[in-house]
Amino acid sequence: QPAFATSDAEAFAEAAASLENTAAATHTELLAGYESVNARKLTASIIVVEARMATVLTDLGGFASSLDDVFEPDADALELGTGATS
């Protein structure tokens, strides 16, 4: 059963915050590799939204015992391959 298929708000917030933090970490890591200024601007705007959502979800789930929990989440960037295969 997927982590999001729950009526428990705390469990949903935990899964969603983890997803948002991982996405923000992944996009942050990819940012330096872009050559296009427009790609960097777009990705930076996405990172901000992901970080904001993670902050709200962390608060909703009651996981923030300190500001470090919000501003320094324990999330690793995904390792992306060279492309999709079929």
CSV table of C-alpha atoms in Angstrom, one decimal:
chain,number,residue,atom,x,y,z
A,1,GLN,CA,0.0,0.0,0.0
A,2,PRO,CA,1.5,3.4,-0.9
A,3,ALA,CA,2.5,5.7,1.9
A,4,PHE,CA,0.0,8.3,0.7
A,5,ALA,CA,-3.0,6.0,0.9
A,6,THR,CA,-3.8,6.8,4.5
A,7,SER,CA,-6.4,8.7,6.5
A,8,ASP,CA,-3.7,9.4,9.2
A,9,ALA,CA,-2.7,13.1,8.7
A,10,GLU,CA,0.6,12.5,10.6
A,11,ALA,CA,1.6,9.5,8.3
A,12,PHE,CA,0.6,11.5,5.2
A,13,ALA,CA,2.7,14.5,6.4
A,14,GLU,CA,5.7,12.3,7.1
A,15,ALA,CA,5.6,10.7,3.6
A,16,ALA,CA,4.9,13.9,1.8
A,17,ALA,CA,7.6,15.9,3.7
A,18,SER,CA,10.1,13.2,2.9
A,19,LEU,CA,9.2,13.4,-0.8
A,20,GLU,CA,9.4,17.2,-0.9
A,21,ASN,CA,12.8,17.2,1.0
A,22,THR,CA,14.2,14.6,-1.4
A,23,ALA,CA,13.0,16.5,-4.4
A,24,ALA,CA,14.5,19.8,-3.1
A,25,ALA,CA,17.8,18.0,-2.4
A,26,THR,CA,17.8,16.5,-5.9
A,27,HIS,CA,17.0,19.7,-7.7
A,28,THR,CA,19.6,21.6,-5.6
A,29,GLU,CA,22.3,19.1,-6.6
A,30,LEU,CA,21.3,19.3,-10.3
A,31,LEU,CA,21.3,23.1,-10.3
A,32,ALA,CA,25.1,23.5,-10.7
A,33,GLY,CA,25.1,21.3,-13.8
A,34,TYR,CA,22.8,23.5,-15.8
A,35,GLU,CA,24.3,25.8,-18.5
A,36,SER,CA,21.1,27.7,-19.2
A,37,VAL,CA,20.4,30.7,-17.0
A,38,ASN,CA,16.7,30.1,-17.6
A,39,ALA,CA,16.9,26.5,-16.5
A,40,ARG,CA,18.7,27.6,-13.3
A,41,LYS,CA,16.0,30.2,-12.6
A,42,LEU,CA,13.2,27.7,-13.2
A,43,THR,CA,14.8,25.0,-11.1
A,44,ALA,CA,15.5,27.5,-8.3
A,45,SER,CA,11.8,28.5,-8.2
A,46,ILE,CA,10.8,24.9,-8.0
A,47,ILE,CA,13.3,24.3,-5.1
A,48,VAL,CA,11.7,27.2,-3.2
A,49,VAL,CA,8.2,25.7,-3.5
A,50,GLU,CA,9.4,22.2,-2.5
A,51,ALA,CA,11.2,23.6,0.5
A,52,ARG,CA,8.1,25.6,1.6
A,53,MET,CA,5.9,22.6,1.2
A,54,ALA,CA,8.3,20.4,3.2
A,55,THR,CA,8.3,23.1,6.0
A,56,VAL,CA,4.5,23.1,6.1
A,57,LEU,CA,4.3,19.3,6.1
A,58,THR,CA,6.9,19.0,8.8
A,59,ASP,CA,4.9,21.3,11.0
A,60,LEU,CA,1.6,19.5,10.2
A,61,GLY,CA,3.1,16.2,11.2
A,62,GLY,CA,4.6,17.7,14.4
A,63,PHE,CA,8.1,16.6,13.4
A,64,ALA,CA,9.9,19.9,14.0
A,65,SER,CA,11.3,19.8,17.5
A,66,SER,CA,13.8,22.6,16.6
A,67,LEU,CA,14.5,24.9,13.7
A,68,ASP,CA,17.3,22.5,12.6
A,69,ASP,CA,14.6,19.9,11.8
A,70,VAL,CA,13.1,22.4,9.4
A,71,PHE,CA,16.1,24.1,7.9
A,72,GLU,CA,18.5,21.1,7.7
A,73,PRO,CA,16.3,18.1,6.8
A,74,ASP,CA,17.8,14.7,6.6
A,75,ALA,CA,17.3,14.1,2.9
A,76,ASP,CA,19.6,12.8,0.3
A,77,ALA,CA,19.4,13.7,-3.4
A,78,LEU,CA,18.4,11.0,-5.8
A,79,GLU,CA,21.0,9.6,-8.1
A,80,LEU,CA,19.8,10.1,-11.6
A,81,GLY,CA,20.9,7.9,-14.4
A,82,THR,CA,21.8,8.9,-17.9
A,83,GLY,CA,18.2,8.5,-19.2
A,84,ALA,CA,15.2,6.4,-19.2
A,85,THR,CA,15.3,2.9,-20.7
A,86,SER,CA,12.4,0.9,-22.0
